[in-house]
Coordinates of C-alpha atoms and ligand atoms in Angstrom, one line a residue:
X1 CA 49.1 10.8 -10.1
X2 CA 48.1 14.3 -9.7
X3 CA 45.2 13.7 -12.3
X4 CA 43.9 10.6 -10.3
X5 CA 44.1 12.1 -7.0
X6 CA 41.9 14.7 -8.6
X7 CA 39.6 12.9 -10.1
X8 CA 39.6 11.1 -6.7
X9 CA 38.5 14.3 -5.5
X10 CA 36.2 15.3 -8.2
X11 CA 33.9 11.8 -7.1
X12 CA 33.7 12.4 -3.7
X13 CA 32.7 15.8 -3.4
X14 CA 29.8 15.0 -5.9
X15 CA 29.0 11.2 -3.8
X16 CA 28.3 14.3 -0.7
X17 CA 26.6 16.2 -3.2
X18 CA 23.5 15.6 -1.6
X19 CA 20.5 18.8 -1.4
X20 CA 18.2 19.3 1.2
X21 CA 14.9 21.1 -0.2
X22 CA 11.8 22.6 2.0
X23 CA 9.2 22.3 0.1
X24 CA 5.2 21.6 0.9
X25 CA 4.1 18.1 0.9
X26 CA 0.7 16.2 2.9
X27 CA 1.4 15.2 5.7
X28 CA -0.6 14.5 8.8
X29 CA -1.7 15.8 11.8
X30 CA -1.4 14.6 15.6
X31 CA -5.3 13.6 15.0
X32 CA -4.3 12.1 12.2
X33 CA -5.8 15.2 10.2
X34 CA -4.6 16.0 6.3
X35 CA -2.2 18.6 6.3
X36 CA 0.1 21.2 4.1
X37 CA 3.4 21.6 5.2
X38 CA 6.6 22.6 5.2
X39 CA 9.0 19.2 4.8
X40 CA 12.2 18.8 3.5
X41 CA 13.1 16.4 1.0
X42 CA 16.5 15.2 2.2
X43 CA 19.5 13.7 0.2
X44 CA 18.8 15.3 -3.5
X45 CA 21.2 15.2 -6.2
X46 CA 19.7 18.1 -8.5
X47 CA 19.1 21.1 -7.2
X48 CA 15.6 21.8 -9.4
X49 CA 14.4 18.7 -9.5
X50 CA 12.5 15.6 -7.8
X51 CA 15.8 13.3 -8.1
X52 CA 17.4 11.8 -5.1
X53 CA 20.0 9.7 -4.2
X54 CA 17.0 6.3 -3.6
X55 CA 13.9 8.0 -5.4
X56 CA 13.7 10.0 -9.1
X57 CA 10.3 11.3 -9.4
X58 CA 8.8 10.6 -13.1
X59 CA 6.1 12.6 -14.4
X60 CA 4.2 9.3 -16.3
X61 CA 6.8 7.5 -19.0
X62 CA 9.4 10.6 -18.5
X63 CA 12.3 9.5 -17.2
X64 CA 13.2 13.2 -16.9
X65 CA 12.5 14.1 -12.7
X66 CA 9.7 16.1 -12.4
X67 CA 11.0 20.4 -12.3
X68 CA 10.7 22.0 -8.9
X69 CA 9.1 24.9 -11.1
X70 CA 6.5 22.2 -12.5
X71 CA 3.1 23.1 -11.7
X72 CA 2.1 23.0 -8.3
X73 CA -0.6 20.2 -9.1
X74 CA 2.5 18.2 -9.8
X75 CA 5.5 18.9 -7.7
X76 CA 2.9 18.5 -5.0
X77 CA 2.4 15.2 -5.4
X78 CA 6.6 15.0 -6.4
X79 CA 7.1 16.6 -2.6
X80 CA 4.8 14.0 -0.7
X81 CA 6.3 11.1 -2.1
X82 CA 9.4 11.8 -2.1
X83 CA 8.6 12.9 2.3
X84 CA 6.4 9.8 2.9
X85 CA 8.8 7.1 0.4
X86 CA 12.4 8.9 2.4
X87 CA 10.8 7.9 5.5
X88 CA 9.2 4.2 4.8
X89 CA 13.0 4.0 3.3
X90 CA 14.3 5.1 6.6
X91 CA 11.8 3.2 8.8
X92 CA 13.5 0.0 7.2
X93 CA 16.7 1.3 6.9
X94 CA 17.3 2.3 10.5
X95 CA 14.8 0.7 12.9
X96 CA 14.8 -3.3 10.9
X97 CA 17.9 -3.1 9.8
X98 CA 17.6 -4.2 6.4
X99 CA 20.1 -5.2 3.9
X100 CA 18.4 -5.4 1.7
X101 CA 16.5 -2.4 1.3
X102 CA 19.7 -0.1 1.9
X103 CA 20.7 -1.9 -1.3
X104 CA 17.7 -1.6 -3.5
X105 CA 18.9 0.5 -6.3
X106 CA 17.9 3.9 -7.1
X107 CA 13.9 4.0 -7.7
X108 CA 11.9 5.2 -10.3
X109 CA 8.4 7.0 -9.3
X110 CA 6.3 7.5 -11.5
X111 CA 3.1 9.9 -10.9
X112 CA -0.4 10.6 -12.1
X113 CA 1.0 7.7 -15.0
X114 CA -1.6 5.6 -16.2
X115 CA -0.3 2.9 -18.4
X116 CA -0.5 -0.3 -17.2
X117 CA 2.2 -2.4 -16.8
X118 CA 3.7 -5.1 -19.3
X119 CA 7.0 -7.9 -18.6
X120 CA 7.7 -6.9 -21.9
X121 CA 7.1 -3.7 -22.3
X122 CA 7.6 -2.0 -19.9
X123 CA 4.6 -0.4 -20.4
X124 CA 1.6 -1.3 -22.1
X125 CA -0.1 0.8 -24.9
X126 CA -1.5 3.8 -23.8
X127 CA -4.4 3.0 -25.1
X128 CA -5.1 -0.2 -23.6
X129 CA -7.3 0.5 -19.9
X130 CA -6.1 3.8 -18.5
X131 CA -6.0 3.2 -14.7
X132 CA -6.7 5.8 -12.0
X133 CA -7.3 6.0 -8.2
X134 CA -4.8 2.9 -7.3
X135 CA -0.8 2.6 -7.3
X136 CA 1.4 0.0 -7.6
X137 CA 5.0 -2.0 -7.4
X138 CA 6.5 -3.0 -10.7
X139 CA 8.9 -5.6 -10.6
X140 CA 12.5 -4.6 -12.2
X141 CA 12.6 -5.8 -16.5
X142 CA 15.0 -7.2 -18.4
X143 CA 13.9 -4.6 -21.3
X144 CA 13.2 -5.5 -24.8
X145 CA 16.4 -4.9 -27.0
X146 CA 15.6 -5.0 -30.7
X147 CA 11.6 -2.7 -30.5
X148 CA 14.0 0.0 -27.8
X149 CA 12.7 -1.3 -24.5
X150 CA 15.6 -0.2 -21.8
X151 CA 16.0 -2.6 -18.3
X152 CA 14.4 -1.0 -16.0
X153 CA 14.9 -1.1 -12.0
X154 CA 12.2 -1.9 -9.8
X155 CA 9.5 0.6 -9.5
X156 CA 6.3 2.8 -8.0
X157 CA 3.6 3.7 -9.9
X158 CA 1.0 6.5 -9.1
X159 CA -2.0 6.8 -10.7
X160 CA -3.8 10.1 -11.4
X161 CA -7.4 10.4 -9.7
X162 CA -10.4 10.2 -11.1
X163 CA -13.2 11.5 -10.7
X164 CA -16.6 8.3 -10.9
X165 CA -20.4 8.8 -10.2
X166 CA -22.1 6.9 -8.0
X167 CA -23.7 6.5 -11.2
X168 CA -22.2 4.6 -13.1
X169 CA -22.0 2.2 -10.0
X170 CA -25.8 2.2 -11.2
X171 CA -26.3 0.1 -7.6
X172 CA -30.6 0.7 -8.6
X173 CA -32.6 -1.7 -9.7
X174 CA -30.1 -3.8 -10.9
X175 CA -29.3 -7.6 -10.8
X176 CA -27.3 -8.0 -7.9
X177 CA -25.1 -10.6 -10.5
X178 CA -25.6 -7.5 -13.3
X179 CA -23.9 -5.3 -9.6
X180 CA -21.4 -7.7 -9.2
X181 CA -19.7 -7.7 -12.7
X182 CA -19.9 -3.5 -11.9
X183 CA -18.6 -3.7 -9.5
X184 CA -15.6 -6.0 -10.5
X185 CA -15.2 -3.4 -13.5
X186 CA -14.7 -1.0 -11.1
X187 CA -12.6 -3.3 -9.1
X188 CA -9.9 -4.2 -12.3
X189 CA -9.4 -0.6 -12.7
X190 CA -9.0 0.7 -8.4
X191 CA -7.3 -2.2 -7.8
X192 CA -8.3 -0.4 -4.1
X193 CA -10.2 -3.3 -2.8
X194 CA -10.5 -1.7 0.2
X195 CA -11.8 1.3 -1.3
X196 CA -14.4 -1.4 -3.0
X197 CA -15.7 -2.4 0.4
X198 CA -15.3 1.5 1.3
X199 CA -17.7 2.2 -1.4
X200 CA -19.7 -0.8 -0.8
X201 CA -20.6 0.5 2.1
X202 CA -20.5 4.0 1.4
X203 CA -23.6 2.3 -1.2
X204 CA -26.2 0.2 0.9
X205 CA -25.8 3.5 3.5
X206 CA -27.3 5.8 -0.1
X207 CA -29.3 2.8 -1.4
X208 CA -30.5 2.8 2.2
X209 CA -31.1 6.8 1.9
X210 CA -32.4 6.4 -1.2
X211 CA -35.4 4.1 0.0
X212 CA -36.6 4.8 3.4
X213 CA -37.4 1.9 5.5
X214 CA -37.2 -1.0 1.6
X215 CA -35.3 -3.8 1.6
X216 CA -32.0 -2.9 0.2
X217 CA -31.4 -5.1 -2.7
X218 CA -27.8 -6.7 -1.4
X219 CA -27.3 -7.2 2.6
X220 CA -24.5 -5.7 3.7
X221 CA -22.2 -8.9 4.2
X222 CA -23.3 -10.4 0.8
X223 CA -21.0 -6.5 -1.0
X224 CA -18.4 -7.0 1.7
X225 CA -17.8 -11.6 1.0
X226 CA -17.8 -10.2 -2.7
X227 CA -15.5 -7.0 -2.4
X228 CA -13.4 -7.9 0.5
X229 CA -11.4 -5.5 1.7
X230 CA -7.6 -3.7 3.0
X231 CA -8.2 -1.6 6.2
X232 CA -5.5 0.9 6.2
X233 CA -5.6 2.5 3.2
X234 CA -9.5 2.4 3.3
X235 CA -8.3 4.5 6.3
X236 CA -6.3 6.4 4.5
X237 CA -9.3 7.2 2.4
X238 CA -11.4 8.1 5.1
X239 CA -9.0 9.8 7.4
X240 CA -8.4 12.2 3.5
X241 CA -11.7 14.0 3.7
X242 CA -12.9 14.9 6.8
X243 CA -14.2 17.8 6.3
X244 CA -16.8 15.8 3.6
X245 CA -20.0 13.9 4.3
X246 CA -18.9 10.8 3.0
X247 CA -22.4 9.1 3.3
X248 CA -23.7 13.3 0.9
X249 CA -21.2 12.0 -1.6
X250 CA -21.2 11.0 -5.3
X251 CA -18.8 10.8 -6.3
X252 CA -15.5 8.8 -5.6
X253 CA -12.0 8.7 -6.1
X254 CA -8.5 8.5 -4.4
X255 CA -5.4 10.3 -5.5
X256 CA -3.4 7.2 -4.2
X257 CA 0.6 10.2 -4.9
X258 CA -0.7 12.5 -1.9
X259 CA -2.0 9.4 0.4
X260 CA 1.0 8.4 3.5
X261 CA -0.6 4.9 4.2
X262 CA -0.3 4.2 0.4
X263 CA 3.2 4.9 -0.3
X264 CA 4.5 3.3 3.2
X265 CA 2.8 -0.2 1.3
X266 CA 3.7 0.7 -2.1
X267 CA 7.2 0.4 -0.5
X268 CA 6.7 -1.1 1.1
X269 CA 6.1 -4.0 -1.0
X270 CA 9.5 -3.1 -2.3
X271 CA 11.0 -4.3 0.8
X272 CA 9.2 -6.8 0.8
X273 CA 10.6 -8.5 -2.9
X274 CA 13.7 -9.7 -1.8
X275 CA 11.2 -13.3 -0.9
X276 CA 7.4 -11.5 -1.4
X277 CA 7.6 -11.3 -5.6
X278 CA 6.2 -8.2 -6.8
X279 CA 4.3 -10.4 -9.5
X280 CA 1.0 -11.5 -6.7
X281 CA -1.0 -10.4 -5.1
X282 CA -2.2 -12.7 -2.7
X283 CA -3.7 -11.5 1.6
X284 CA -0.5 -13.1 3.3
X285 CA 1.9 -10.5 0.6
X286 CA -1.0 -7.2 0.8
X287 CA -1.2 -8.2 4.8
X288 CA 2.1 -7.9 5.4
X289 CA 2.5 -5.2 3.9
X290 CA -0.4 -3.8 5.4
X291 CA 0.7 -4.4 8.4
X292 CA 4.7 -2.6 8.5
X293 CA 2.6 0.4 6.2
X294 CA 0.7 0.5 9.7
X295 CA 4.1 0.5 11.8
X296 CA 6.0 3.5 9.4
X297 CA 2.4 5.2 9.7
X298 CA 1.9 4.5 13.7
X299 CA 0.0 6.9 14.6
X300 CA -1.9 5.8 17.2
X301 CA -5.3 6.5 16.7
X302 CA -5.4 4.6 13.3
X303 CA -3.8 1.9 15.4
X304 CA -7.2 2.3 17.3
X305 CA -8.9 1.8 14.0
X306 CA -7.0 -0.4 13.1
X307 CA -8.0 -2.6 16.4
X308 CA -11.8 -1.2 16.5
X309 CA -12.1 -2.5 12.6
X310 CA -9.9 -5.5 11.6
X311 CA -11.4 -9.0 11.5
X312 CA -9.2 -10.9 12.5
X313 CA -10.2 -8.9 16.7
X314 CA -11.7 -6.2 16.3
X315 CA -15.0 -5.3 17.9
X316 CA -16.6 -3.7 15.2
X317 CA -15.4 -5.2 12.6
X318 CA -19.0 -6.3 10.1
X319 CA -17.6 -10.4 8.5
X320 CA -17.5 -13.4 11.1
X321 CA -14.0 -13.3 13.4
X322 CA -13.0 -16.6 13.6
X323 CA -10.8 -17.9 10.7
X324 CA -13.4 -20.5 8.0
X325 CA -11.6 -22.7 5.5
X326 CA -13.4 -20.8 2.5
X327 CA -11.3 -17.5 3.0
X328 CA -8.0 -19.5 1.8
X329 CA -10.2 -19.4 -1.4
X330 CA -11.4 -15.5 -1.0
X331 CA -8.0 -13.6 -1.4
X332 CA -8.9 -10.5 -1.4
X333 CA -11.7 -11.2 1.5
X334 CA -9.4 -12.0 4.2
X335 CA -6.3 -9.6 3.7
X336 CA -7.9 -7.8 6.9
X337 CA -7.6 -10.5 8.3
X338 CA -3.9 -11.3 7.5
X339 CA -3.5 -7.7 8.9
X340 CA -5.0 -7.9 12.7
X341 CA -3.9 -11.4 13.1
X342 CA 0.5 -10.3 12.4
X343 CA -0.7 -6.9 14.3
X344 CA -2.0 -8.9 17.3
X345 CA 1.6 -11.2 16.6
X346 CA 4.0 -8.5 17.6
X347 CA 1.3 -7.3 20.8
X348 CA 2.4 -11.0 22.2
X349 CA 6.2 -11.0 20.6
X350 CA 6.6 -7.8 22.2
X351 CA 7.4 -4.8 20.6
X352 CA 11.0 -5.5 21.2
X353 CA 11.3 -8.6 18.9
X354 CA 8.4 -7.3 16.7
X355 CA 10.0 -6.4 13.6
X356 CA 12.4 -8.7 13.8
X357 CA 10.2 -10.8 13.9
X358 CA 8.1 -9.2 10.9
X359 CA 10.6 -8.9 8.8
X360 CA 11.8 -12.2 9.3
X361 CA 8.9 -14.3 8.9
X362 CA 8.7 -12.7 4.9
X363 CA 11.3 -15.3 4.7
X364 CA 9.0 -18.8 5.5
X365 CA 6.5 -17.1 3.2
X366 CA 6.1 -17.1 -0.7
X367 CA 3.1 -16.5 -3.6
X368 CA 1.7 -19.5 -2.8
X369 CA 2.4 -19.2 1.1
X370 CA -1.6 -20.6 2.5
X371 CA -3.0 -18.8 6.1
X372 CA -3.4 -22.1 7.9
X373 CA -0.5 -23.6 6.4
X374 CA 2.4 -21.9 5.1
X375 CA 1.6 -18.6 7.9
X376 CA 0.4 -20.5 11.3
X377 CA 3.8 -22.5 10.8
X378 CA 6.4 -19.6 9.6
X379 CA 5.9 -17.5 13.0
X380 CA 6.1 -20.3 14.6
X381 CA 9.9 -21.2 13.2
X382 CA 10.6 -17.5 13.0
X383 CA 10.1 -17.3 16.8
X384 CA 11.6 -20.2 17.7
X385 CA 14.7 -17.8 15.6
X386 CA 13.4 -14.8 17.5
X387 CA 10.9 -14.6 20.0
X388 CA 12.5 -13.4 23.9
X389 CA 10.9 -16.9 24.9
X390 CA 10.5 -19.6 22.9
X391 CA 8.9 -21.6 24.6
X392 CA 6.2 -20.5 26.4
X393 CA 6.0 -17.3 23.5
X394 CA 5.0 -20.1 21.5
X395 CA 2.1 -21.9 23.6
X396 CA 0.5 -17.7 23.5
X397 CA 0.9 -17.4 19.6
X398 CA -1.1 -21.2 19.5
X399 CA -3.5 -20.3 21.9
X400 CA -4.8 -17.0 20.4
X401 CA -4.6 -18.4 17.0
X402 CA -6.5 -21.5 18.1
X403 CA -9.5 -19.2 19.7
X404 CA -9.1 -18.0 16.0
X405 CA -10.3 -21.1 14.3
X406 CA -7.0 -21.9 13.3
Ligands
LIG501 ZN1 -0.4 -3.3 -2.1

């Protein structure tokens, strides 16, 4: 009995063993500028590595947490990812009060990880098109015992950044078709629709700059239709490098483990994954993740940008602001539309009810949901359950959607 008590005491003291460590990480200042700052990393269960109750940060395929004594390049990214992941988790657990998120098993977070995801093998072969400049949330897997692949839980992967020179995109003098193919390849590499739109805007501006007066080979409209966008990540990217004149830059890259909005976006995928499975990427799923990333970032400046540029209600949005049926065919082209739509819906429903409303909405959606049918339907049924005044709120929602051609 005495031994048992000792054992229990031992267990409890182990449970209570949580270390807080102060480290340098990248955060945003009040006016959204990136800033190195000493932050407190809480709930660590190790005294010398990035191993916490909820997140373990590893490098590449390793299962060992990154040591605090590792090179600065690694510890800076590990600390930044850990800090913002804890912030995102706290948002879902404390503000949204999600039981699902509170019970997500400890996640392994891979930084500087280039392997593609394999449903059977966890990691695809090293030589299979290593990945850069993107981030990805992967579903748990059963493993493949006979091949020595252990089961794994849900994970988030951040790729290393890799500079891509504008000449690799070969904009000048190529046929539109060829350019589309090139951009498609680039998109596969980055998996960042937003970066593509950003790039395409820059490329257009750059091309015009190179050939003054001459019409660019591709109109802005055509490019945007080809490449699509995720506004929040675009905003993140633009904010990342405020000192460089973006139009003069000839090298492009995305260091995803250092961009708070991307970290929030990926964690939102995890938080929504009980209903929105991780194997697919659709406008609705991406728009939902963006919505929560925007909420977690809680930046008035970002909110302002969102209002200004989103395709749903933005004054400065370049694309048509009305819903069009062909949107449904091009998933990537309307992530912004969904994002803007949800942002607007929260305003109608009210800040108080809005969070609960949006999180509840995921239950009405699947990976096959379309905007015109299931999303609109889902918003209305969620309103029945969550709106303060369902009848009048639904009328306001319908009015707003109607104005957008839905
Ligand atoms: Zn995403």
